[in-house]
């Protein structure tokens, strides 16, 4: 018999894949892949970051982020700025085009989010969000 | 202000990435990537499937599954069998090596699952699993 935790992991994996497929359908035509989308939204929320900070925030390798940043720079969505605290770790910041794209991403996703939020009672969503935050935290702490 | 649904999506995305990193650390040394791991466990649970059935179960493209099956065949984890129902869609099944690998994957992950399950009350896990199942279902239904 399958445990609740295994059901939870199955549900989050399937939700992740389907959310990714939805995002690809919405943003792929503009060349915005899942990775590009995530980085644009992260930089919008957090402001300029170094590559190491980006890699830590997403729990992915610095090599992966380096390749991703090359794609974003080629697309004109980001620009690098000198870092006053670390001369050898420049800051990655959204360009004007990147800021506009962040707004476009959110606007295109808003109807889907509204539709999904209407499907599940707000209290259940809040509790599930708490459980997932705790799960993510434990998975990060023991790594 | 961020909605509960957005917090939920953030939590599931981060959990997914961290679970993937954990699985890579546990199984990568044997050449078992995240995709290979997922397909071995699916075939163990569901029994032999066609490529179309695998693609539908995982919400990924048939092309992606085709490449993945090539890797699994090269590693000796799967074998193809004639399909009595569709001559042109052979069944993909675990080989003896694949069955042994499924057991090894579960054994190596059991301590992490036990540790995580001990961190969150069982009732909260069950409710969160229900919410994610509903979310995944809605995301699948509207695609």
PDB file of C-alpha atoms in Angstrom:
ATOM      1  CA  UNK A   1       0.000   0.000   0.000  1.00  0.00           C
ATOM      2  CA  UNK A   2       1.210   3.432  -0.956  1.00  0.00           C
ATOM      3  CA  UNK A   3       1.959   5.933   1.811  1.00  0.00           C
ATOM      4  CA  UNK A   4       0.511   9.459   1.966  1.00  0.00           C
ATOM      5  CA  UNK A   5       3.999  10.834   1.394  1.00  0.00           C
ATOM      6  CA  UNK A   6       4.371   8.776  -1.781  1.00  0.00           C
ATOM      7  CA  UNK A   7       0.945   9.982  -2.958  1.00  0.00           C
ATOM      8  CA  UNK A   8       2.061  13.538  -2.196  1.00  0.00           C
ATOM      9  CA  UNK A   9       5.281  13.119  -4.196  1.00  0.00           C
ATOM     10  CA  UNK A  10       3.336  11.563  -7.080  1.00  0.00           C
ATOM     11  CA  UNK A  11       0.874  14.477  -7.038  1.00  0.00           C
ATOM     12  CA  UNK A  12       3.551  17.146  -6.934  1.00  0.00           C
ATOM     13  CA  UNK A  13       5.556  15.467  -9.705  1.00  0.00           C
ATOM     14  CA  UNK A  14       2.536  15.198 -11.989  1.00  0.00           C
ATOM     15  CA  UNK A  15       1.436  18.775 -11.155  1.00  0.00           C
ATOM     16  CA  UNK A  16       4.964  20.029 -11.874  1.00  0.00           C
ATOM     17  CA  UNK A  17       5.082  18.301 -15.279  1.00  0.00           C
ATOM     18  CA  UNK A  18       1.630  19.574 -16.236  1.00  0.00           C
ATOM     19  CA  UNK A  19       2.357  23.128 -15.052  1.00  0.00           C
ATOM     20  CA  UNK A  20       5.537  23.031 -17.114  1.00  0.00           C
ATOM     21  CA  UNK A  21       3.613  21.861 -20.172  1.00  0.00           C
ATOM     22  CA  UNK A  22       1.092  24.704 -19.685  1.00  0.00           C
ATOM     23  CA  UNK A  23       3.868  27.283 -19.319  1.00  0.00           C
ATOM     24  CA  UNK A  24       5.557  25.932 -22.464  1.00  0.00           C
ATOM     25  CA  UNK A  25       2.305  26.264 -24.378  1.00  0.00           C
ATOM     26  CA  UNK A  26       1.814  29.865 -23.166  1.00  0.00           C
ATOM     27  CA  UNK A  27       5.370  31.162 -23.502  1.00  0.00           C
ATOM     28  CA  UNK A  28       7.217  28.812 -25.856  1.00  0.00           C
ATOM     29  CA  UNK A  29       6.055  30.684 -28.970  1.00  0.00           C
ATOM     30  CA  UNK A  30       8.050  33.738 -27.727  1.00  0.00           C
ATOM     31  CA  UNK A  31      11.157  31.592 -27.119  1.00  0.00           C
ATOM     32  CA  UNK A  32      10.571  31.587 -23.354  1.00  0.00           C
ATOM     33  CA  UNK A  33      11.338  28.054 -22.124  1.00  0.00           C
ATOM     34  CA  UNK A  34      10.542  26.853 -18.588  1.00  0.00           C
ATOM     35  CA  UNK A  35      14.056  27.655 -17.396  1.00  0.00           C
ATOM     36  CA  UNK A  36      14.035  31.126 -18.960  1.00  0.00           C
ATOM     37  CA  UNK A  37      10.591  31.808 -17.469  1.00  0.00           C
ATOM     38  CA  UNK A  38      11.694  30.774 -13.966  1.00  0.00           C
ATOM     39  CA  UNK A  39      14.819  32.935 -14.073  1.00  0.00           C
ATOM     40  CA  UNK A  40      12.970  36.019 -15.382  1.00  0.00           C
ATOM     41  CA  UNK A  41      10.416  35.709 -12.556  1.00  0.00           C
ATOM     42  CA  UNK A  42      13.132  35.107  -9.947  1.00  0.00           C
ATOM     43  CA  UNK A  43      15.067  38.221 -11.017  1.00  0.00           C
ATOM     44  CA  UNK A  44      11.866  40.261 -11.040  1.00  0.00           C
ATOM     45  CA  UNK A  45      11.061  39.170  -7.499  1.00  0.00           C
ATOM     46  CA  UNK A  46      14.543  39.195  -5.951  1.00  0.00           C
ATOM     47  CA  UNK A  47      16.274  41.934  -7.962  1.00  0.00           C
ATOM     48  CA  UNK A  48      19.819  41.553  -9.371  1.00  0.00           C
ATOM     49  CA  UNK A  49      21.645  38.381  -8.243  1.00  0.00           C
ATOM     50  CA  UNK A  50      25.005  36.716  -8.833  1.00  0.00           C
ATOM     51  CA  UNK A  51      25.107  33.333 -10.607  1.00  0.00           C
ATOM     52  CA  UNK A  52      25.915  31.603  -7.308  1.00  0.00           C
ATOM     53  CA  UNK A  53      22.894  33.186  -5.651  1.00  0.00           C
ATOM     54  CA  UNK A  54      20.669  32.111  -8.541  1.00  0.00           C
ATOM     55  CA  UNK A  55      22.004  28.527  -8.385  1.00  0.00           C
ATOM     56  CA  UNK A  56      21.413  28.394  -4.615  1.00  0.00           C
ATOM     57  CA  UNK A  57      17.881  29.799  -4.907  1.00  0.00           C
ATOM     58  CA  UNK A  58      16.873  27.154  -7.462  1.00  0.00           C
ATOM     59  CA  UNK A  59      18.853  24.188  -6.087  1.00  0.00           C
ATOM     60  CA  UNK A  60      20.462  23.618  -9.471  1.00  0.00           C
ATOM     61  CA  UNK A  61      24.104  23.544 -10.571  1.00  0.00           C
ATOM     62  CA  UNK A  62      26.087  26.690 -11.383  1.00  0.00           C
ATOM     63  CA  UNK A  63      26.872  25.162 -14.821  1.00  0.00           C
ATOM     64  CA  UNK A  64      23.156  24.888 -15.582  1.00  0.00           C
ATOM     65  CA  UNK A  65      22.611  28.528 -14.561  1.00  0.00           C
ATOM     66  CA  UNK A  66      25.569  29.634 -16.672  1.00  0.00           C
ATOM     67  CA  UNK A  67      24.073  28.060 -19.793  1.00  0.00           C
ATOM     68  CA  UNK A  68      20.659  29.481 -18.937  1.00  0.00           C
ATOM     69  CA  UNK A  69      22.085  32.989 -18.504  1.00  0.00           C
ATOM     70  CA  UNK A  70      23.728  32.705 -21.937  1.00  0.00           C
ATOM     71  CA  UNK A  71      20.275  32.016 -23.421  1.00  0.00           C
ATOM     72  CA  UNK A  72      18.730  34.957 -21.557  1.00  0.00           C
ATOM     73  CA  UNK A  73      21.527  37.309 -22.603  1.00  0.00           C
ATOM     74  CA  UNK A  74      21.193  36.151 -26.229  1.00  0.00           C
ATOM     75  CA  UNK A  75      17.456  36.854 -26.049  1.00  0.00           C
ATOM     76  CA  UNK A  76      18.098  40.322 -24.602  1.00  0.00           C
ATOM     77  CA  UNK A  77      16.159  39.591 -21.370  1.00  0.00           C
ATOM     78  CA  UNK A  78      19.084  40.163 -18.973  1.00  0.00           C
ATOM     79  CA  UNK A  79      22.169  42.352 -18.661  1.00  0.00           C
ATOM     80  CA  UNK A  80      25.177  42.041 -16.366  1.00  0.00           C
ATOM     81  CA  UNK A  81      26.221  44.801 -14.003  1.00  0.00           C
ATOM     82  CA  UNK A  82      29.383  45.270 -11.957  1.00  0.00           C
ATOM     83  CA  UNK A  83      28.993  43.943  -8.418  1.00  0.00           C
ATOM     84  CA  UNK A  84      30.271  46.442  -5.826  1.00  0.00           C
ATOM     85  CA  UNK A  85      30.778  43.627  -3.297  1.00  0.00           C
ATOM     86  CA  UNK A  86      32.523  41.038  -5.506  1.00  0.00           C
ATOM     87  CA  UNK A  87      34.420  42.283  -8.529  1.00  0.00           C
ATOM     88  CA  UNK A  88      34.598  38.784 -10.018  1.00  0.00           C
ATOM     89  CA  UNK A  89      30.915  37.903  -9.569  1.00  0.00           C
ATOM     90  CA  UNK A  90      28.910  40.353 -11.696  1.00  0.00           C
ATOM     91  CA  UNK A  91      25.215  40.851 -10.974  1.00  0.00           C
ATOM     92  CA  UNK A  92      22.588  39.495 -13.373  1.00  0.00           C
ATOM     93  CA  UNK A  93      19.678  41.920 -13.793  1.00  0.00           C
ATOM     94  CA  UNK A  94      16.571  42.075 -15.982  1.00  0.00           C
ATOM     95  CA  UNK A  95      16.835  44.399 -18.999  1.00  0.00           C
ATOM     96  CA  UNK A  96      13.865  46.570 -19.979  1.00  0.00           C
ATOM     97  CA  UNK A  97      12.807  43.778 -22.363  1.00  0.00           C
ATOM     98  CA  UNK A  98      13.132  41.283 -19.478  1.00  0.00           C
ATOM     99  CA  UNK A  99      10.957  43.407 -17.195  1.00  0.00           C
ATOM    100  CA  UNK A 100       8.281  43.664 -19.878  1.00  0.00           C
ATOM    101  CA  UNK A 101       8.460  39.893 -20.409  1.00  0.00           C
ATOM    102  CA  UNK A 102       7.962  39.261 -16.660  1.00  0.00           C
ATOM    103  CA  UNK A 103       4.732  41.264 -16.816  1.00  0.00           C
ATOM    104  CA  UNK A 104       3.644  39.395 -19.941  1.00  0.00           C
ATOM    105  CA  UNK A 105       4.302  36.009 -18.308  1.00  0.00           C
ATOM    106  CA  UNK A 106       2.221  36.906 -15.268  1.00  0.00           C
ATOM    107  CA  UNK A 107      -0.607  38.346 -17.354  1.00  0.00           C
ATOM    108  CA  UNK A 108      -0.793  35.234 -19.558  1.00  0.00           C
ATOM    109  CA  UNK A 109      -0.802  32.894 -16.532  1.00  0.00           C
ATOM    110  CA  UNK A 110      -3.358  34.829 -14.481  1.00  0.00           C
ATOM    111  CA  UNK A 111      -6.481  33.218 -16.025  1.00  0.00           C
ATOM    112  CA  UNK A 112      -5.162  29.680 -15.390  1.00  0.00           C
ATOM    113  CA  UNK A 113      -4.237  30.539 -11.789  1.00  0.00           C
ATOM    114  CA  UNK A 114      -7.667  32.074 -11.160  1.00  0.00           C
ATOM    115  CA  UNK A 115      -9.335  28.998 -12.597  1.00  0.00           C
ATOM    116  CA  UNK A 116      -7.269  26.596 -10.481  1.00  0.00           C
ATOM    117  CA  UNK A 117      -7.705  28.663  -7.303  1.00  0.00           C
ATOM    118  CA  UNK A 118     -11.478  28.476  -7.783  1.00  0.00           C
ATOM    119  CA  UNK A 119     -11.302  24.668  -7.821  1.00  0.00           C
ATOM    120  CA  UNK A 120      -9.880  24.119  -4.323  1.00  0.00           C
ATOM    121  CA  UNK A 121     -11.017  25.732  -1.035  1.00  0.00           C
ATOM    122  CA  UNK A 122      -8.572  28.489  -0.035  1.00  0.00           C
ATOM    123  CA  UNK A 123      -7.929  26.920   3.371  1.00  0.00           C
ATOM    124  CA  UNK A 124      -6.918  23.595   1.787  1.00  0.00           C
ATOM    125  CA  UNK A 125      -4.580  25.427  -0.595  1.00  0.00           C
ATOM    126  CA  UNK A 126      -2.985  27.301   2.303  1.00  0.00           C
ATOM    127  CA  UNK A 127      -2.448  24.112   4.340  1.00  0.00           C
ATOM    128  CA  UNK A 128      -1.034  22.220   1.375  1.00  0.00           C
ATOM    129  CA  UNK A 129       1.304  25.161   0.668  1.00  0.00           C
ATOM    130  CA  UNK A 130       2.538  24.967   4.281  1.00  0.00           C
ATOM    131  CA  UNK A 131       3.188  21.220   3.987  1.00  0.00           C
ATOM    132  CA  UNK A 132       5.135  21.678   0.740  1.00  0.00           C
ATOM    133  CA  UNK A 133       7.178  24.552   2.194  1.00  0.00           C
ATOM    134  CA  UNK A 134       8.124  22.275   5.111  1.00  0.00           C
ATOM    135  CA  UNK A 135       8.949  19.403   2.741  1.00  0.00           C
ATOM    136  CA  UNK A 136      11.135  21.628   0.556  1.00  0.00           C
ATOM    137  CA  UNK A 137      12.889  22.985   3.639  1.00  0.00           C
ATOM    138  CA  UNK A 138      13.669  19.488   4.996  1.00  0.00           C
ATOM    139  CA  UNK A 139      14.883  18.347   1.577  1.00  0.00           C
ATOM    140  CA  UNK A 140      17.189  21.355   1.432  1.00  0.00           C
ATOM    141  CA  UNK A 141      18.459  21.049   5.005  1.00  0.00           C
ATOM    142  CA  UNK A 142      19.681  17.460   4.750  1.00  0.00           C
ATOM    143  CA  UNK A 143      21.264  17.696   1.311  1.00  0.00           C
TER     144      UNK A 143
ATOM    145  CA  UNK B   1       0.763  39.848  -1.985  1.00  0.00           C
ATOM    146  CA  UNK B   2       1.294  36.259  -3.059  1.00  0.00           C
ATOM    147  CA  UNK B   3      -1.703  33.917  -3.192  1.00  0.00           C
ATOM    148  CA  UNK B   4      -1.862  30.508  -1.483  1.00  0.00           C
ATOM    149  CA  UNK B   5      -1.929  28.880  -4.898  1.00  0.00           C
ATOM    150  CA  UNK B   6       1.281  30.642  -5.887  1.00  0.00           C
ATOM    151  CA  UNK B   7       2.894  29.564  -2.599  1.00  0.00           C
ATOM    152  CA  UNK B   8       1.716  26.032  -3.316  1.00  0.00           C
ATOM    153  CA  UNK B   9       3.231  26.090  -6.815  1.00  0.00           C
ATOM    154  CA  UNK B  10       6.470  27.532  -5.442  1.00  0.00           C
ATOM    155  CA  UNK B  11       6.615  24.807  -2.791  1.00  0.00           C
ATOM    156  CA  UNK B  12       5.924  22.001  -5.232  1.00  0.00           C
ATOM    157  CA  UNK B  13       8.470  23.312  -7.731  1.00  0.00           C
ATOM    158  CA  UNK B  14      11.199  23.599  -5.116  1.00  0.00           C
ATOM    159  CA  UNK B  15      10.307  20.185  -3.648  1.00  0.00           C
ATOM    160  CA  UNK B  16      10.388  18.670  -7.123  1.00  0.00           C
ATOM    161  CA  UNK B  17      13.846  20.115  -7.873  1.00  0.00           C
ATOM    162  CA  UNK B  18      15.223  18.988  -4.518  1.00  0.00           C
ATOM    163  CA  UNK B  19      13.720  15.501  -4.797  1.00  0.00           C
ATOM    164  CA  UNK B  20      15.267  15.237  -8.246  1.00  0.00           C
ATOM    165  CA  UNK B  21      18.659  16.298  -6.886  1.00  0.00           C
ATOM    166  CA  UNK B  22      18.368  13.677  -4.117  1.00  0.00           C
ATOM    167  CA  UNK B  23      17.436  10.955  -6.603  1.00  0.00           C
ATOM    168  CA  UNK B  24      20.368  11.947  -8.828  1.00  0.00           C
ATOM    169  CA  UNK B  25      22.738  11.696  -5.877  1.00  0.00           C
ATOM    170  CA  UNK B  26      21.396   8.241  -4.935  1.00  0.00           C
ATOM    171  CA  UNK B  27      21.103   6.674  -8.391  1.00  0.00           C
ATOM    172  CA  UNK B  28      23.286   8.737 -10.739  1.00  0.00           C
ATOM    173  CA  UNK B  29      26.409   6.694  -9.919  1.00  0.00           C
ATOM    174  CA  UNK B  30      24.690   3.623 -11.466  1.00  0.00           C
ATOM    175  CA  UNK B  31      23.751   5.604 -14.590  1.00  0.00           C
ATOM    176  CA  UNK B  32      20.119   5.923 -13.468  1.00  0.00           C
ATOM    177  CA  UNK B  33      19.004   9.477 -14.309  1.00  0.00           C
ATOM    178  CA  UNK B  34      15.720  10.980 -13.080  1.00  0.00           C
ATOM    179  CA  UNK B  35      13.964  10.044 -16.309  1.00  0.00           C
ATOM    180  CA  UNK B  36      15.281   6.466 -16.261  1.00  0.00           C
ATOM    181  CA  UNK B  37      14.304   6.132 -12.593  1.00  0.00           C
ATOM    182  CA  UNK B  38      10.745   7.361 -13.246  1.00  0.00           C
ATOM    183  CA  UNK B  39      10.231   4.982 -16.172  1.00  0.00           C
ATOM    184  CA  UNK B  40      11.604   1.948 -14.292  1.00  0.00           C
ATOM    185  CA  UNK B  41       9.230   2.636 -11.383  1.00  0.00           C
ATOM    186  CA  UNK B  42       6.276   3.232 -13.707  1.00  0.00           C
ATOM    187  CA  UNK B  43       6.846  -0.071 -15.536  1.00  0.00           C
ATOM    188  CA  UNK B  44       7.236  -1.883 -12.212  1.00  0.00           C
ATOM    189  CA  UNK B  45       3.929  -0.495 -10.983  1.00  0.00           C
ATOM    190  CA  UNK B  46       1.874  -0.626 -14.187  1.00  0.00           C
ATOM    191  CA  UNK B  47       3.401  -3.619 -15.976  1.00  0.00           C
ATOM    192  CA  UNK B  48       4.274  -3.586 -19.715  1.00  0.00           C
ATOM    193  CA  UNK B  49       3.085  -0.477 -21.590  1.00  0.00           C
ATOM    194  CA  UNK B  50       3.252   0.923 -25.120  1.00  0.00           C
ATOM    195  CA  UNK B  51       5.192   4.146 -25.744  1.00  0.00           C
ATOM    196  CA  UNK B  52       1.940   6.063 -26.192  1.00  0.00           C
ATOM    197  CA  UNK B  53       0.664   4.817 -22.841  1.00  0.00           C
ATOM    198  CA  UNK B  54       3.933   5.827 -21.162  1.00  0.00           C
ATOM    199  CA  UNK B  55       3.792   9.304 -22.723  1.00  0.00           C
ATOM    200  CA  UNK B  56       0.181   9.773 -21.606  1.00  0.00           C
ATOM    201  CA  UNK B  57       0.927   8.599 -18.050  1.00  0.00           C
ATOM    202  CA  UNK B  58       3.773  11.089 -17.659  1.00  0.00           C
ATOM    203  CA  UNK B  59       2.312  14.012 -19.645  1.00  0.00           C
ATOM    204  CA  UNK B  60       5.438  14.221 -21.790  1.00  0.00           C
ATOM    205  CA  UNK B  61       5.937  13.945 -25.525  1.00  0.00           C
ATOM    206  CA  UNK B  62       6.241  10.652 -27.337  1.00  0.00           C
ATOM    207  CA  UNK B  63       9.600  11.848 -28.748  1.00  0.00           C
ATOM    208  CA  UNK B  64      10.948  12.310 -25.227  1.00  0.00           C
ATOM    209  CA  UNK B  65       9.793   8.814 -24.251  1.00  0.00           C
ATOM    210  CA  UNK B  66      11.342   7.355 -27.399  1.00  0.00           C
ATOM    211  CA  UNK B  67      14.750   8.781 -26.510  1.00  0.00           C
ATOM    212  CA  UNK B  68      14.347   7.669 -22.912  1.00  0.00           C
ATOM    213  CA  UNK B  69      13.476   4.112 -23.989  1.00  0.00           C
ATOM    214  CA  UNK B  70      16.617   4.024 -26.130  1.00  0.00           C
ATOM    215  CA  UNK B  71      18.669   4.821 -23.008  1.00  0.00           C
ATOM    216  CA  UNK B  72      16.883   2.156 -20.984  1.00  0.00           C
ATOM    217  CA  UNK B  73      17.322  -0.449 -23.720  1.00  0.00           C
ATOM    218  CA  UNK B  74      21.030   0.439 -24.010  1.00  0.00           C
ATOM    219  CA  UNK B  75      21.371   0.002 -20.238  1.00  0.00           C
ATOM    220  CA  UNK B  76      19.638  -3.374 -20.381  1.00  0.00           C
ATOM    221  CA  UNK B  77      16.787  -2.285 -18.052  1.00  0.00           C
ATOM    222  CA  UNK B  78      13.945  -2.887 -20.534  1.00  0.00           C
ATOM    223  CA  UNK B  79      13.011  -5.240 -23.347  1.00  0.00           C
ATOM    224  CA  UNK B  80      10.318  -4.968 -26.000  1.00  0.00           C
ATOM    225  CA  UNK B  81       7.652  -7.602 -26.461  1.00  0.00           C
ATOM    226  CA  UNK B  82       5.096  -8.133 -29.211  1.00  0.00           C
ATOM    227  CA  UNK B  83       1.746  -6.534 -28.411  1.00  0.00           C
ATOM    228  CA  UNK B  84      -1.148  -8.918 -29.065  1.00  0.00           C
ATOM    229  CA  UNK B  85      -3.537  -5.939 -29.406  1.00  0.00           C
ATOM    230  CA  UNK B  86      -1.473  -3.654 -31.685  1.00  0.00           C
ATOM    231  CA  UNK B  87       1.126  -5.258 -33.919  1.00  0.00           C
ATOM    232  CA  UNK B  88       2.821  -1.883 -34.579  1.00  0.00           C
ATOM    233  CA  UNK B  89       2.976  -0.725 -30.944  1.00  0.00           C
ATOM    234  CA  UNK B  90       5.236  -3.182 -29.108  1.00  0.00           C
ATOM    235  CA  UNK B  91       5.056  -3.386 -25.317  1.00  0.00           C
ATOM    236  CA  UNK B  92       7.917  -2.033 -23.214  1.00  0.00           C
ATOM    237  CA  UNK B  93       8.625  -4.258 -20.193  1.00  0.00           C
ATOM    238  CA  UNK B  94      11.275  -4.372 -17.458  1.00  0.00           C
ATOM    239  CA  UNK B  95      14.042  -6.923 -17.988  1.00  0.00           C
ATOM    240  CA  UNK B  96      15.346  -8.970 -15.036  1.00  0.00           C
ATOM    241  CA  UNK B  97      18.023  -6.286 -14.582  1.00  0.00           C
ATOM    242  CA  UNK B  98      15.304  -3.616 -14.646  1.00  0.00           C
ATOM    243  CA  UNK B  99      13.248  -5.416 -11.999  1.00  0.00           C
ATOM    244  CA  UNK B 100      16.284  -5.685  -9.741  1.00  0.00           C
ATOM    245  CA  UNK B 101      17.003  -1.988 -10.298  1.00  0.00           C
ATOM    246  CA  UNK B 102      13.440  -1.054  -9.286  1.00  0.00           C
ATOM    247  CA  UNK B 103      13.968  -2.824  -5.972  1.00  0.00           C
ATOM    248  CA  UNK B 104      17.338  -1.132  -5.493  1.00  0.00           C
ATOM    249  CA  UNK B 105      15.837   2.320  -6.191  1.00  0.00           C
ATOM    250  CA  UNK B 106      13.097   1.779  -3.596  1.00  0.00           C
ATOM    251  CA  UNK B 107      15.515   0.392  -1.018  1.00  0.00           C
ATOM    252  CA  UNK B 108      17.906   3.337  -1.401  1.00  0.00           C
ATOM    253  CA  UNK B 109      15.073   5.880  -1.127  1.00  0.00           C
ATOM    254  CA  UNK B 110      13.302   4.280   1.845  1.00  0.00           C
ATOM    255  CA  UNK B 111      15.407   5.974   4.562  1.00  0.00           C
ATOM    256  CA  UNK B 112      14.798   9.454   3.086  1.00  0.00           C
ATOM    257  CA  UNK B 113      11.052   8.805   2.771  1.00  0.00           C
ATOM    258  CA  UNK B 114      10.871   7.546   6.370  1.00  0.00           C
ATOM    259  CA  UNK B 115      12.736  10.621   7.574  1.00  0.00           C
ATOM    260  CA  UNK B 116      10.470  13.022   5.642  1.00  0.00           C
ATOM    261  CA  UNK B 117       7.277  11.226   6.711  1.00  0.00           C
ATOM    262  CA  UNK B 118       8.338  11.629  10.347  1.00  0.00           C
ATOM    263  CA  UNK B 119       8.589  15.417   9.882  1.00  0.00           C
ATOM    264  CA  UNK B 120       4.967  16.117   8.929  1.00  0.00           C
ATOM    265  CA  UNK B 121       1.799  14.828  10.657  1.00  0.00           C
ATOM    266  CA  UNK B 122       0.246  11.996   8.615  1.00  0.00           C
ATOM    267  CA  UNK B 123      -3.097  13.773   8.379  1.00  0.00           C
ATOM    268  CA  UNK B 124      -1.484  16.907   6.881  1.00  0.00           C
ATOM    269  CA  UNK B 125       0.380  14.749   4.354  1.00  0.00           C
ATOM    270  CA  UNK B 126      -2.848  13.003   3.364  1.00  0.00           C
ATOM    271  CA  UNK B 127      -4.727  16.299   2.901  1.00  0.00           C
ATOM    272  CA  UNK B 128      -1.903  17.868   0.911  1.00  0.00           C
ATOM    273  CA  UNK B 129      -1.758  14.731  -1.261  1.00  0.00           C
ATOM    274  CA  UNK B 130      -5.494  15.109  -1.954  1.00  0.00           C
ATOM    275  CA  UNK B 131      -5.056  18.780  -2.941  1.00  0.00           C
ATOM    276  CA  UNK B 132      -2.197  17.943  -5.297  1.00  0.00           C
ATOM    277  CA  UNK B 133      -4.118  15.073  -6.863  1.00  0.00           C
ATOM    278  CA  UNK B 134      -6.982  17.495  -7.550  1.00  0.00           C
ATOM    279  CA  UNK B 135      -4.594  20.118  -8.934  1.00  0.00           C
ATOM    280  CA  UNK B 136      -2.920  17.599 -11.239  1.00  0.00           C
ATOM    281  CA  UNK B 137      -6.313  16.366 -12.405  1.00  0.00           C
ATOM    282  CA  UNK B 138      -7.528  19.887 -13.242  1.00  0.00           C
ATOM    283  CA  UNK B 139      -4.276  20.686 -15.028  1.00  0.00           C
ATOM    284  CA  UNK B 140      -4.681  17.525 -17.073  1.00  0.00           C
ATOM    285  CA  UNK B 141      -8.366  18.035 -17.850  1.00  0.00           C
ATOM    286  CA  UNK B 142      -8.057  21.505 -19.370  1.00  0.00           C
ATOM    287  CA  UNK B 143      -4.929  20.885 -21.433  1.00  0.00           C
TER     288      UNK B 143
END
